[in-house]
CSV table of C-alpha atoms in Angstrom, one decimal:
chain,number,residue,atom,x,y,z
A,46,UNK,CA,-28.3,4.4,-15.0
A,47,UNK,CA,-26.9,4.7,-11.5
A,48,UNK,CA,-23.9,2.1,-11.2
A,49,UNK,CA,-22.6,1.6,-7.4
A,50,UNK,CA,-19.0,0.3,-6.5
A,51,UNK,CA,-19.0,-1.4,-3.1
A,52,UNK,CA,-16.3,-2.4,-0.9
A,53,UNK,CA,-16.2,-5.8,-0.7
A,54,UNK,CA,-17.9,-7.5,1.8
A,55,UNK,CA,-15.5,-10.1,2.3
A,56,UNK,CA,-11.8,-9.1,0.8
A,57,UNK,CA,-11.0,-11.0,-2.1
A,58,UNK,CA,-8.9,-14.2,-1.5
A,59,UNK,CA,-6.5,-14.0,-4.4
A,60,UNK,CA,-5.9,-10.4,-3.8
A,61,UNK,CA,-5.2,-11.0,0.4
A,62,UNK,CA,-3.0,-13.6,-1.1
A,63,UNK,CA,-1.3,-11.5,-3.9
A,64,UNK,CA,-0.5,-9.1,-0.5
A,65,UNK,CA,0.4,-12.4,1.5
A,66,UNK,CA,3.2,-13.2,-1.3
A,67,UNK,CA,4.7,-9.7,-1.0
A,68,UNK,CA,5.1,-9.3,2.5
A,69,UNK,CA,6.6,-13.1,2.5
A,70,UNK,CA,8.8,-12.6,-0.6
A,71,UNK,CA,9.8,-9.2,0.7
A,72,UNK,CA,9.4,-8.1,-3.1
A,73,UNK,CA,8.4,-4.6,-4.3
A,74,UNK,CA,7.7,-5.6,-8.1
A,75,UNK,CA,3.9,-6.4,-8.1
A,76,UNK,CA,2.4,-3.8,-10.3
A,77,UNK,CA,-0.8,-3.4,-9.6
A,78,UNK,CA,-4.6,-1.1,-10.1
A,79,UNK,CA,-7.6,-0.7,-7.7
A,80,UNK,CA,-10.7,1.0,-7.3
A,81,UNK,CA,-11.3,2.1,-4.4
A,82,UNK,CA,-14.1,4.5,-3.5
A,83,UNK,CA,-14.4,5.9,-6.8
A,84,UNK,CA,-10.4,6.5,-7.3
A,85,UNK,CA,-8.3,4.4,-9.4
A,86,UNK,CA,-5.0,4.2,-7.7
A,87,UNK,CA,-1.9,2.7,-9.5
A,88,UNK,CA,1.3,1.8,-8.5
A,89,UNK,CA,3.8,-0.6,-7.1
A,90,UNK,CA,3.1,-2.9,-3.9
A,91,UNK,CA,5.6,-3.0,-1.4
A,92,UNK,CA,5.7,-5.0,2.3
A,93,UNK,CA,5.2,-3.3,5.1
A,94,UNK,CA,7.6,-3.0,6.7
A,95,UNK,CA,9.5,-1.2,4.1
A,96,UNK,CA,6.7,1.0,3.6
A,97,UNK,CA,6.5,2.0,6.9
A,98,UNK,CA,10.6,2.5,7.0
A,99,UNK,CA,10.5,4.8,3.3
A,100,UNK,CA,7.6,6.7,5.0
A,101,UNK,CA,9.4,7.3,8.3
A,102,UNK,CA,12.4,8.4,6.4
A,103,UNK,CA,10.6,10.8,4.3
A,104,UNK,CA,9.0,12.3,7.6
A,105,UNK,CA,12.3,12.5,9.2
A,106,UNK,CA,13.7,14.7,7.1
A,107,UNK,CA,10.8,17.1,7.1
A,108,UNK,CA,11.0,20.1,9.9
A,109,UNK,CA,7.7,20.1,10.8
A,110,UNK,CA,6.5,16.4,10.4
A,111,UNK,CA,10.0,14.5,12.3
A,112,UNK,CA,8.5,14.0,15.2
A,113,UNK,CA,5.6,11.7,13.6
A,114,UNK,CA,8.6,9.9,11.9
A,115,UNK,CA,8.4,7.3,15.1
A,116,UNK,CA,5.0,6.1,14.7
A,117,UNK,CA,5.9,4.3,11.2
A,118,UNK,CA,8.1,2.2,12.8
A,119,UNK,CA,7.1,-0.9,12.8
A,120,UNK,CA,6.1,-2.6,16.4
A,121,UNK,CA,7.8,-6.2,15.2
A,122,UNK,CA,11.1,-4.9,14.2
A,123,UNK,CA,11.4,-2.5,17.6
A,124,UNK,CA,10.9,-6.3,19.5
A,125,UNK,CA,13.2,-8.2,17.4
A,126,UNK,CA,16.1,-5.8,18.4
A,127,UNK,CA,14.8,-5.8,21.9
A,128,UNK,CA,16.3,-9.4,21.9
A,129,UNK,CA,12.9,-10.8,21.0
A,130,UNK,CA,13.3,-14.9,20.2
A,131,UNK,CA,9.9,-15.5,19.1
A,132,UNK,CA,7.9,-14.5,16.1
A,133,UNK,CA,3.6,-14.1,15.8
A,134,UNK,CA,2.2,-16.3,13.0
A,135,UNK,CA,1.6,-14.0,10.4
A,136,UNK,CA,-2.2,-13.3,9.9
A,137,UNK,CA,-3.2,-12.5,6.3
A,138,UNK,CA,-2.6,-9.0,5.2
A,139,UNK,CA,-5.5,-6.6,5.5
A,140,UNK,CA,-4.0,-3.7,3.8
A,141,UNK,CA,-2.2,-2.8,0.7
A,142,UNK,CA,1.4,-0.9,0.7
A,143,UNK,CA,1.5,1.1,-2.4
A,144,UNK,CA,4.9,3.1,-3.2
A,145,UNK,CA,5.8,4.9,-6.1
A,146,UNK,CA,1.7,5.1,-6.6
A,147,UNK,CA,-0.4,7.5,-8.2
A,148,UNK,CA,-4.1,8.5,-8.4
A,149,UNK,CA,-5.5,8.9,-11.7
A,150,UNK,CA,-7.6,11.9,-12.5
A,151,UNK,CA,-8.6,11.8,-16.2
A,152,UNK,CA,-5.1,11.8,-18.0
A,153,UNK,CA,-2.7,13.0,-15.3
A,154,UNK,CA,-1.5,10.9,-12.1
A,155,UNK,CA,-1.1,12.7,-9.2
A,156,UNK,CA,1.4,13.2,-7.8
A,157,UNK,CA,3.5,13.2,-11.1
A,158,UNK,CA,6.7,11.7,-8.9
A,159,UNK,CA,4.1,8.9,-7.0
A,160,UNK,CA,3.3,8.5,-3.3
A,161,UNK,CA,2.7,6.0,-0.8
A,162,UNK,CA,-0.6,4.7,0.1
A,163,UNK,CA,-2.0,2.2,2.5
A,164,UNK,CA,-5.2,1.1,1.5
A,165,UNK,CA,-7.6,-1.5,3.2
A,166,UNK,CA,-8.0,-4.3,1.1
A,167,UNK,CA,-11.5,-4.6,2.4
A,168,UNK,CA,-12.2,-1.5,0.6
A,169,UNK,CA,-11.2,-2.4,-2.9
A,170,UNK,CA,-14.2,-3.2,-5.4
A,171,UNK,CA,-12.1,-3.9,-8.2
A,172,UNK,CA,-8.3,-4.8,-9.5
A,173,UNK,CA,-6.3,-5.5,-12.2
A,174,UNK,CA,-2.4,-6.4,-12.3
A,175,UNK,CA,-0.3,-3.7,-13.7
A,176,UNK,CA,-0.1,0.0,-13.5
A,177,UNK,CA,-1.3,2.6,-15.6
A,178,UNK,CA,1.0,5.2,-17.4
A,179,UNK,CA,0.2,7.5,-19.8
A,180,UNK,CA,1.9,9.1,-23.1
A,181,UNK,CA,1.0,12.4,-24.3
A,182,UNK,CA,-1.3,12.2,-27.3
């Protein structure tokens, strides 16, 4: 039997929505599991924005990768402290911020420590809410 996971071809309402709720909320609690591709990715989701700060950080520190630091930064926050007075209308998120995510490969998540991941939510075939951990047997 040959089964088939397919992006979606039209992301999933409730889960642009469950994204939608953690940008707005500005929340990094939403535990949460998708499939995507074949790998079952686990972890926390996190808005954008602090995503993109945590990952600049991280490449900031590092010797050889600082000077792609600058390209995480997010283009909205450089124009609000330009001076910028007005705001774009949100559109509805089209990616998912993981932090403090792993991918599971049979019992082990990788990495051990979790990472950060940006996924397209257009790509996910399936989800559930809530991570994954294991416990040694």
């Amino acid at each position: 039997m040959l089964v088939a996971f397919l992006p979606m071809s039209k992301p999933d309402d409730l889960l642009v929505a469950i994204a939608a709720a953690v940008e707005s909320q500005q929340t990094n609690q939403m535990s949460l599991t998708v499939l995507v591709q074949g790998a079952v990715i686990t972890g926390r989701l996190a808005p954008e924005s602090a995503w993109r700060r945590r990952v600049a950080e991280v490449l900031a520190d590092s010797d050889r990768l600082g000077p792609f630091a600058s390209l995480f930064m997010h283009p909205e926050t450089e124009a609000e402290g330009a001076g910028a007075t007005r705001r774009r209308t949100p559109e509805p998120p089209s990616y998912l911020h993981f932090h403090v995510a792993r991918i599971l490969q049979g019992t082990v998540g990788i990495p051990e420590t979790g990472g950060m991941y940006r996924i397209a939510i257009k790509d996910v075939s399936a989800w559930t809410m809530g991570d994954f951990s294991y416990s040694e047997p």
